[in-house]
Short mmCIF file of C-alpha atoms and ligand atoms in Angstrom, two decimals:
data_model
loop_
_atom_site.label_atom_id
_atom_site.label_comp_id
_atom_site.label_asym_id
_atom_site.label_seq_id
_atom_site.Cartn_x
_atom_site.Cartn_y
_atom_site.Cartn_z
CA MET F 1 -11.37 5.23 -8.72
CA LYS F 2 -11.95 2.75 -5.11
CA ARG F 3 -9.27 1.39 -3.17
CA ASP F 4 -10.49 -2.54 -3.75
CA LEU F 5 -9.60 -2.35 -7.37
CA ALA F 6 -6.08 -2.70 -5.96
CA MET F 7 -6.28 -5.76 -5.25
CA ALA F 8 -8.22 -6.71 -8.65
CA PHE F 9 -5.31 -5.78 -10.94
CA SER F 10 -2.92 -7.67 -8.42
CA ARG F 11 -4.96 -10.23 -10.12
CA VAL F 12 -4.11 -9.22 -13.27
CA THR F 13 -0.45 -8.51 -13.00
CA GLU F 14 0.24 -11.77 -11.30
CA GLY F 15 -2.08 -13.98 -14.27
CA ALA F 16 0.33 -11.90 -16.80
CA ALA F 17 3.67 -12.75 -15.00
CA LEU F 18 2.26 -17.00 -14.31
CA ALA F 19 1.76 -17.04 -18.77
CA GLY F 20 4.68 -15.08 -18.79
CA TYR F 21 6.79 -18.11 -16.70
CA LYS F 22 5.48 -20.24 -18.65
CA TRP F 23 8.11 -19.31 -21.66
CA LEU F 24 10.62 -18.16 -19.48
CA GLY F 25 14.46 -19.34 -21.11
CA ARG F 26 12.15 -20.88 -24.16
CA GLY F 27 13.85 -17.66 -26.41
CA ASP F 28 10.44 -17.39 -27.93
CA LYS F 29 9.22 -13.32 -26.96
CA ILE F 30 6.65 -12.58 -29.10
CA ALA F 31 4.99 -16.00 -27.47
CA ALA F 32 5.84 -14.87 -24.22
CA ASP F 33 4.40 -11.89 -25.27
CA ASN F 34 1.39 -13.04 -26.35
CA ALA F 35 0.14 -15.81 -23.72
CA ALA F 36 0.62 -12.41 -21.05
CA VAL F 37 -0.86 -9.89 -23.03
CA GLU F 38 -4.08 -12.46 -23.22
CA VAL F 39 -4.20 -13.09 -19.97
CA MET F 40 -4.35 -9.50 -19.03
CA ARG F 41 -7.37 -9.06 -21.53
CA THR F 42 -9.39 -12.08 -20.23
CA LEU F 43 -8.45 -10.83 -16.29
CA LEU F 44 -8.89 -6.74 -17.39
CA ASN F 45 -12.65 -8.15 -18.22
CA GLN F 46 -13.24 -9.95 -15.55
CA THR F 47 -12.67 -6.80 -13.48
CA GLU F 48 -14.70 -3.82 -12.05
CA ILE F 49 -14.11 -1.87 -14.36
CA GLU F 50 -15.23 0.71 -17.38
CA GLY F 51 -11.74 0.91 -18.27
CA GLU F 52 -9.71 2.21 -21.85
CA ILE F 53 -5.74 1.04 -22.46
CA VAL F 54 -4.15 4.21 -23.65
CA ILE F 55 -1.11 3.29 -23.06
CA GLY F 56 -0.52 -0.28 -24.38
CA GLU F 57 1.11 -3.43 -27.12
CA GLY F 58 0.60 -0.60 -29.72
CA GLU F 59 -2.30 0.54 -31.66
CA ILE F 60 -5.45 -0.87 -32.77
CA ASP F 61 -3.46 -2.04 -36.68
CA GLU F 62 -0.34 -4.02 -35.21
CA ALA F 63 -1.44 -5.50 -32.29
CA PRO F 64 -4.34 -7.59 -32.17
CA MET F 65 -5.28 -7.22 -28.37
CA LEU F 66 -4.81 -5.12 -25.68
CA PHE F 67 -4.42 -2.13 -28.25
CA ILE F 68 -4.34 1.63 -27.50
CA GLY F 69 -8.32 2.47 -27.19
CA GLU F 70 -9.35 -0.66 -26.98
CA LYS F 71 -12.53 -0.57 -23.79
CA VAL F 72 -11.45 -3.22 -20.71
CA GLY F 73 -13.68 -4.29 -18.28
CA LEU F 74 -17.07 -5.46 -16.99
CA GLY F 75 -18.72 -2.47 -16.42
CA GLY F 76 -17.90 0.10 -13.01
CA ASP F 77 -15.81 2.84 -12.30
CA ALA F 78 -14.24 4.43 -15.48
CA VAL F 79 -10.34 4.17 -15.71
CA ASP F 80 -7.74 4.56 -17.84
CA ILE F 81 -5.57 2.03 -18.14
CA ALA F 82 -1.42 1.65 -19.15
CA VAL F 83 0.29 -1.79 -19.54
CA ASP F 84 2.71 -3.57 -19.85
CA PRO F 85 2.44 -7.31 -20.07
CA ILE F 86 5.73 -8.08 -20.30
CA GLU F 87 8.30 -4.99 -19.24
CA GLY F 88 11.49 -7.70 -20.35
CA THR F 89 10.51 -9.73 -23.06
CA ARG F 90 13.67 -10.55 -24.02
CA MET F 91 14.30 -11.47 -20.21
CA THR F 92 11.30 -13.58 -19.82
CA ALA F 93 13.07 -15.37 -23.75
CA MET F 94 16.44 -15.58 -22.04
CA GLY F 95 16.06 -15.72 -18.74
CA GLN F 96 17.43 -12.46 -17.50
CA ASN F 97 16.61 -10.74 -14.27
CA ASN F 98 14.24 -7.98 -13.86
CA ALA F 99 11.02 -9.04 -16.21
CA LEU F 100 8.20 -7.71 -14.76
CA ALA F 101 4.56 -7.51 -15.67
CA VAL F 102 2.85 -3.94 -14.89
CA LEU F 103 0.28 -2.26 -15.02
CA ALA F 104 -1.27 1.64 -13.72
CA ALA F 105 -4.55 2.45 -13.54
CA GLY F 106 -6.33 5.75 -12.31
CA GLU F 107 -9.11 8.40 -13.64
CA LYS F 108 -9.97 9.06 -16.69
CA GLY F 109 -7.19 11.12 -18.68
CA SER F 110 -4.91 10.95 -15.72
CA PHE F 111 -2.14 9.89 -18.38
CA LEU F 112 -0.13 11.20 -21.02
CA LYS F 113 -0.96 9.21 -24.67
CA ALA F 114 2.51 9.10 -26.30
CA PRO F 115 3.43 7.45 -29.37
CA ASP F 116 5.91 4.40 -28.41
CA MET F 117 8.77 5.52 -29.24
CA TYR F 118 12.46 6.40 -26.99
CA MET F 119 12.08 8.72 -24.55
CA GLU F 120 15.19 10.32 -21.69
CA LYS F 121 14.02 9.46 -18.22
CA LEU F 122 15.65 11.34 -15.41
CA VAL F 123 13.94 9.74 -11.62
CA VAL F 124 15.33 10.20 -8.70
CA GLY F 125 13.45 9.52 -4.63
CA PRO F 126 11.27 11.23 -2.53
CA GLU F 127 14.27 12.80 -1.16
CA ALA F 128 15.53 14.19 -4.29
CA LYS F 129 11.87 15.44 -5.49
CA GLY F 130 12.41 19.39 -6.92
CA CYS F 131 16.08 19.38 -7.70
CA ILE F 132 15.84 17.85 -10.84
CA ASN F 133 15.82 19.59 -13.97
CA LEU F 134 16.09 17.31 -17.25
CA ASP F 135 17.08 20.17 -19.42
CA LEU F 136 20.13 21.22 -18.03
CA PRO F 137 22.98 19.18 -17.70
CA LEU F 138 22.75 15.17 -16.08
CA ALA F 139 26.38 16.23 -14.06
CA THR F 140 24.69 19.56 -12.49
CA ASN F 141 21.73 17.25 -11.85
CA LEU F 142 23.72 14.77 -10.04
CA GLU F 143 25.54 17.66 -8.25
CA ASN F 144 22.26 18.77 -7.37
CA ILE F 145 20.96 15.81 -6.42
CA ALA F 146 23.34 14.54 -4.43
CA LYS F 147 23.37 17.78 -2.36
CA ALA F 148 19.76 17.53 -1.77
CA LEU F 149 21.04 14.18 -0.46
CA GLY F 150 23.29 15.48 1.91
CA LYS F 151 25.86 13.00 0.17
CA THR F 152 28.85 13.44 -1.93
CA LEU F 153 28.43 12.42 -5.85
CA ASP F 154 31.44 8.74 -4.76
CA SER F 155 28.39 7.46 -2.75
CA LEU F 156 25.43 8.43 -5.04
CA VAL F 157 24.51 4.77 -7.09
CA VAL F 158 22.74 5.61 -10.48
CA THR F 159 20.62 3.20 -12.16
CA THR F 160 20.47 2.93 -16.52
CA LEU F 161 20.54 0.49 -19.22
CA ALA F 162 23.43 -1.12 -20.62
CA LYS F 163 23.24 -0.28 -23.59
CA PRO F 164 25.94 0.69 -26.18
CA ARG F 165 24.41 4.33 -26.12
CA HIS F 166 24.27 5.52 -23.08
CA ASP F 167 27.58 4.12 -22.99
CA GLY F 168 29.62 8.25 -22.90
CA VAL F 169 27.03 8.98 -20.31
CA ILE F 170 28.10 5.78 -18.21
CA ALA F 171 31.74 6.99 -18.38
CA GLU F 172 30.66 10.62 -17.66
CA MET F 173 29.10 9.87 -14.62
CA GLN F 174 31.74 7.14 -13.04
CA THR F 175 34.41 9.92 -13.97
CA MET F 176 32.16 12.46 -12.09
CA GLY F 177 32.32 9.22 -9.04
CA VAL F 178 29.04 8.33 -8.87
CA ARG F 179 28.89 4.63 -8.99
CA VAL F 180 26.60 3.34 -11.68
CA PHE F 181 24.52 -0.10 -11.64
CA ALA F 182 24.15 -0.86 -15.48
CA PHE F 183 20.70 -3.16 -15.84
CA PRO F 184 21.19 -5.17 -19.89
CA ASP F 185 17.11 -3.89 -19.27
CA GLY F 186 14.05 -3.08 -17.90
CA ASP F 187 14.13 0.50 -16.64
CA VAL F 188 11.14 0.04 -15.08
CA ALA F 189 12.38 -1.45 -12.05
CA ALA F 190 15.36 0.42 -12.67
CA SER F 191 13.24 3.90 -11.35
CA ILE F 192 11.26 1.97 -9.15
CA LEU F 193 14.06 1.05 -7.00
CA THR F 194 15.05 5.27 -6.37
CA CYS F 195 11.74 5.41 -4.54
CA MET F 196 11.71 2.02 -2.66
CA PRO F 197 13.00 3.02 0.99
CA ASP F 198 15.19 0.01 1.69
CA SER F 199 17.01 0.20 -1.97
CA GLU F 200 20.57 2.06 -1.89
CA VAL F 201 19.32 3.92 -5.61
CA ASP F 202 19.25 7.64 -5.43
CA VAL F 203 18.56 8.31 -9.58
CA MET F 204 17.65 6.65 -12.82
CA TYR F 205 18.82 7.85 -16.02
CA CYS F 206 18.65 6.56 -19.20
CA ILE F 207 16.86 6.62 -22.50
CA GLY F 208 14.55 3.48 -22.80
CA GLY F 209 10.77 3.66 -24.38
CA ALA F 210 7.75 6.34 -23.86
CA PRO F 211 5.06 3.27 -22.54
CA GLU F 212 7.69 2.64 -19.52
CA GLY F 213 8.20 5.98 -19.11
CA VAL F 214 4.64 6.61 -18.80
CA VAL F 215 3.65 3.59 -16.27
CA SER F 216 6.82 4.41 -14.42
CA ALA F 217 5.82 7.89 -13.47
CA ALA F 218 2.41 6.72 -12.29
CA ALA F 219 4.27 4.00 -9.95
CA ILE F 220 6.93 7.32 -9.38
CA ARG F 221 4.12 9.46 -8.17
CA ALA F 222 2.66 6.96 -6.52
CA LEU F 223 5.70 6.67 -4.29
CA GLY F 224 6.38 10.27 -3.73
CA GLY F 225 8.95 10.83 -6.40
CA ASP F 226 9.75 12.93 -9.51
CA MET F 227 10.21 12.02 -12.58
CA HIS F 228 11.22 14.83 -15.60
CA ALA F 229 11.28 12.97 -19.52
CA ARG F 230 11.97 14.00 -22.53
CA LEU F 231 9.91 12.14 -26.21
CA LEU F 232 12.54 11.27 -28.24
CA PRO F 233 12.57 10.85 -32.54
CA ARG F 234 14.85 6.96 -33.23
CA HIS F 235 17.09 8.72 -35.88
CA GLU F 236 17.94 11.29 -32.13
CA VAL F 237 18.72 7.87 -30.43
CA LYS F 238 19.84 5.27 -32.58
CA GLU F 239 22.06 5.68 -36.18
CA ASP F 240 21.34 8.98 -38.26
CA ASN F 241 20.66 7.23 -41.26
CA GLU F 242 17.77 7.21 -44.22
CA ASN F 243 15.43 4.80 -42.38
CA ASN F 244 15.91 6.26 -38.79
CA ARG F 245 15.50 9.66 -39.65
CA ARG F 246 12.63 8.71 -42.18
CA LEU F 247 10.77 6.95 -39.09
CA GLY F 248 11.45 9.60 -36.57
CA GLN F 249 9.56 11.72 -38.50
CA THR F 250 6.60 9.61 -39.00
CA GLU F 251 6.78 9.65 -34.46
CA ILE F 252 7.50 13.82 -34.70
CA ASP F 253 4.35 13.38 -36.88
CA ARG F 254 2.63 11.09 -35.28
CA CYS F 255 3.18 13.27 -31.37
CA LYS F 256 2.05 16.49 -33.19
CA GLU F 257 -1.03 14.92 -33.60
CA MET F 258 -1.47 13.57 -30.07
CA GLY F 259 -1.39 17.26 -29.14
CA ILE F 260 2.28 16.88 -28.11
CA GLU F 261 5.78 17.42 -29.11
CA THR F 262 9.46 15.57 -29.12
CA ASN F 263 12.33 17.37 -27.63
CA VAL F 264 10.58 19.26 -24.79
CA LEU F 265 10.60 18.69 -21.40
CA LEU F 266 7.98 16.33 -19.85
CA ARG F 267 7.43 17.09 -16.09
CA MET F 268 6.20 13.32 -14.29
CA GLU F 269 2.58 15.49 -13.05
CA ASP F 270 2.47 16.01 -17.00
CA MET F 271 2.83 12.18 -17.57
CA ALA F 272 0.77 11.00 -14.10
CA LYS F 273 -1.64 13.90 -13.90
CA SER F 274 -3.55 12.70 -10.51
CA ASP F 275 -2.57 10.69 -7.77
CA ASN F 276 -5.25 8.83 -7.25
CA VAL F 277 -3.27 6.18 -9.19
CA ILE F 278 -2.79 2.80 -8.88
CA PHE F 279 0.84 0.89 -9.97
CA ALA F 280 0.87 -3.24 -9.03
CA GLY F 281 3.86 -5.56 -10.58
CA THR F 282 4.25 -8.98 -10.93
CA GLY F 283 7.90 -10.68 -11.09
CA ILE F 284 8.67 -12.96 -13.84
CA THR F 285 12.28 -13.48 -12.85
CA LYS F 286 14.12 -12.56 -10.05
CA GLY F 287 14.94 -8.84 -9.64
CA ASP F 288 16.49 -6.40 -8.03
CA LEU F 289 12.94 -5.24 -6.61
CA LEU F 290 11.15 -7.81 -6.68
CA GLU F 291 11.04 -11.85 -6.28
CA GLY F 292 10.96 -13.67 -9.70
CA ILE F 293 8.55 -16.80 -9.68
CA THR F 294 9.48 -19.85 -8.83
CA ARG F 295 7.67 -22.68 -9.65
CA LYS F 296 7.48 -26.50 -8.11
CA GLY F 297 5.00 -28.83 -10.19
CA ASN F 298 1.80 -27.06 -9.73
CA ILE F 299 2.85 -24.77 -7.23
CA ALA F 300 3.64 -20.92 -7.97
CA THR F 301 4.83 -18.13 -6.01
CA THR F 302 4.49 -15.12 -7.18
CA GLU F 303 5.86 -11.62 -5.40
CA THR F 304 4.21 -8.41 -6.47
CA LEU F 305 4.40 -4.67 -5.28
CA LEU F 306 0.55 -3.21 -5.51
CA ILE F 307 0.75 0.49 -4.42
CA ARG F 308 -1.74 2.87 -3.70
CA GLY F 309 -0.42 6.50 -4.42
CA LYS F 310 -3.72 7.48 -2.82
CA CYS F 311 -3.04 7.13 -0.02
CA ARG F 312 1.24 5.91 -0.72
CA THR F 313 0.21 2.63 0.57
CA ILE F 314 3.13 -0.09 -0.51
CA ARG F 315 2.00 -3.65 0.02
CA ARG F 316 4.33 -6.71 -1.08
CA ILE F 317 2.11 -9.90 -1.44
CA LYS F 318 3.26 -13.33 -1.81
CA SER F 319 1.25 -15.65 -3.33
CA THR F 320 1.06 -19.26 -4.01
CA HIS F 321 -0.82 -19.94 -6.65
CA TYR F 322 -2.07 -23.68 -7.39
CA LEU F 323 -2.07 -23.63 -11.26
CA ASP F 324 -4.17 -27.04 -11.42
CA ARG F 325 -6.81 -25.48 -9.77
CA LYS F 326 -6.83 -21.85 -12.31
CA ASP F 327 -9.31 -20.46 -14.09
CA GLU F 328 -10.66 -22.20 -17.52
CA SER F 329 -10.70 -18.17 -18.53
CA ILE F 330 -6.31 -18.79 -18.51
CA LYS F 331 -5.79 -22.45 -17.04
CA ASN F 332 -3.85 -23.19 -20.59
CA HIS F 333 -1.34 -19.64 -21.03
CA ILE F 334 -0.50 -20.28 -17.41
CA VAL F 335 -0.30 -24.18 -16.81
C1 VTB J 401 13.30 0.35 -23.71
C2 VTB J 401 13.17 -0.14 -22.22
C3 VTB J 401 12.89 -0.76 -21.53
O1 VTB J 401 13.35 -1.85 -23.41
O2 VTB J 401 11.90 0.18 -23.97
C4 VTB J 401 13.54 -1.13 -23.70
O3 VTB J 401 12.36 1.23 -21.23
C5 VTB J 401 14.57 -1.36 -25.47
O4 VTB J 401 15.54 -0.94 -26.32
O5 VTB J 401 12.49 -0.97 -20.48
P1 VTB J 401 16.62 -0.86 -26.72
O6 VTB J 401 15.96 -0.19 -28.52
O7 VTB J 401 17.84 -0.58 -26.80
O8 VTB J 401 16.53 -2.64 -27.34
C6 VTB J 401 13.41 -2.54 -21.99
O9 VTB J 401 14.78 -2.61 -21.47
C7 VTB J 401 12.64 -3.84 -21.96
O10 VTB J 401 11.52 -3.48 -22.43
#
């Protein structure tokens, strides 16, 4: 993958974020998502790649755009692409923190192909690489991570999602003395924070979405961190009722068809299979990882995190956009 593609991908997430921002706080997560998808697709199609979406907005019959298997680009390097045009549609619709537009790209075959289902995730930064094991209890992992970092448990910081399914685990961690930062939503940002040199976050643990997990794995690999994960069928995460068991069984069957299994440990290297990955993420709402978009009249500013795994360059790109001068192909979605 040519290094210049990184800049092109940052333009794609900037565009998607601007489209999402247009719908910020308007209570309509579908409209926000549609706009971001449309812009991401348009911009990917203007990029010199022979791209295939491998993690996207669902399967072809569910989503009209950026579906798994969709081909994008003008032609060029063959790349696989994992996208989440709005990581946090609810956050965008409700004006909550940490919504991002994200994309990860790698050479063909770089990413785990998995259905859109739940995934348990444990993420650490470079200094704790190699000392996590999701087959062991979380408490043991936290002790091992603290030891690797030379920290006491009461100085360890874990991010998670503030979901009822995590109430028990949050209480357990706090009883151990660990500090827990529970974000309402958005585990991609929460995961990446473990690897940022200027962040106080040491660990991310949660049960969230599998697509978000694969995108995170690309970013974490590019940053030299570590991640373990496990796909979980719906009835093991949500209420164990008839409907969820049926949906959960469908997920188990889909995994089998795709040659993977639920409830089995997945290492970072199984999810992001090469160092030659590019991650781009642009803040939509203000957040812990990235500043959100600010807009004054026709001028908007964006902040983008652009990471190239091969050489581990971390760029933060602040852009000023004159919205009325944007390309006609995307203008109506962002102005
Ligand atoms: C997960 C998580 C995301 O939404 O998909 C979550 O990975 C959905 O959780 O980062 P629920 O099923 O409990 O609503 C996010 O938090 C935001 O998209």
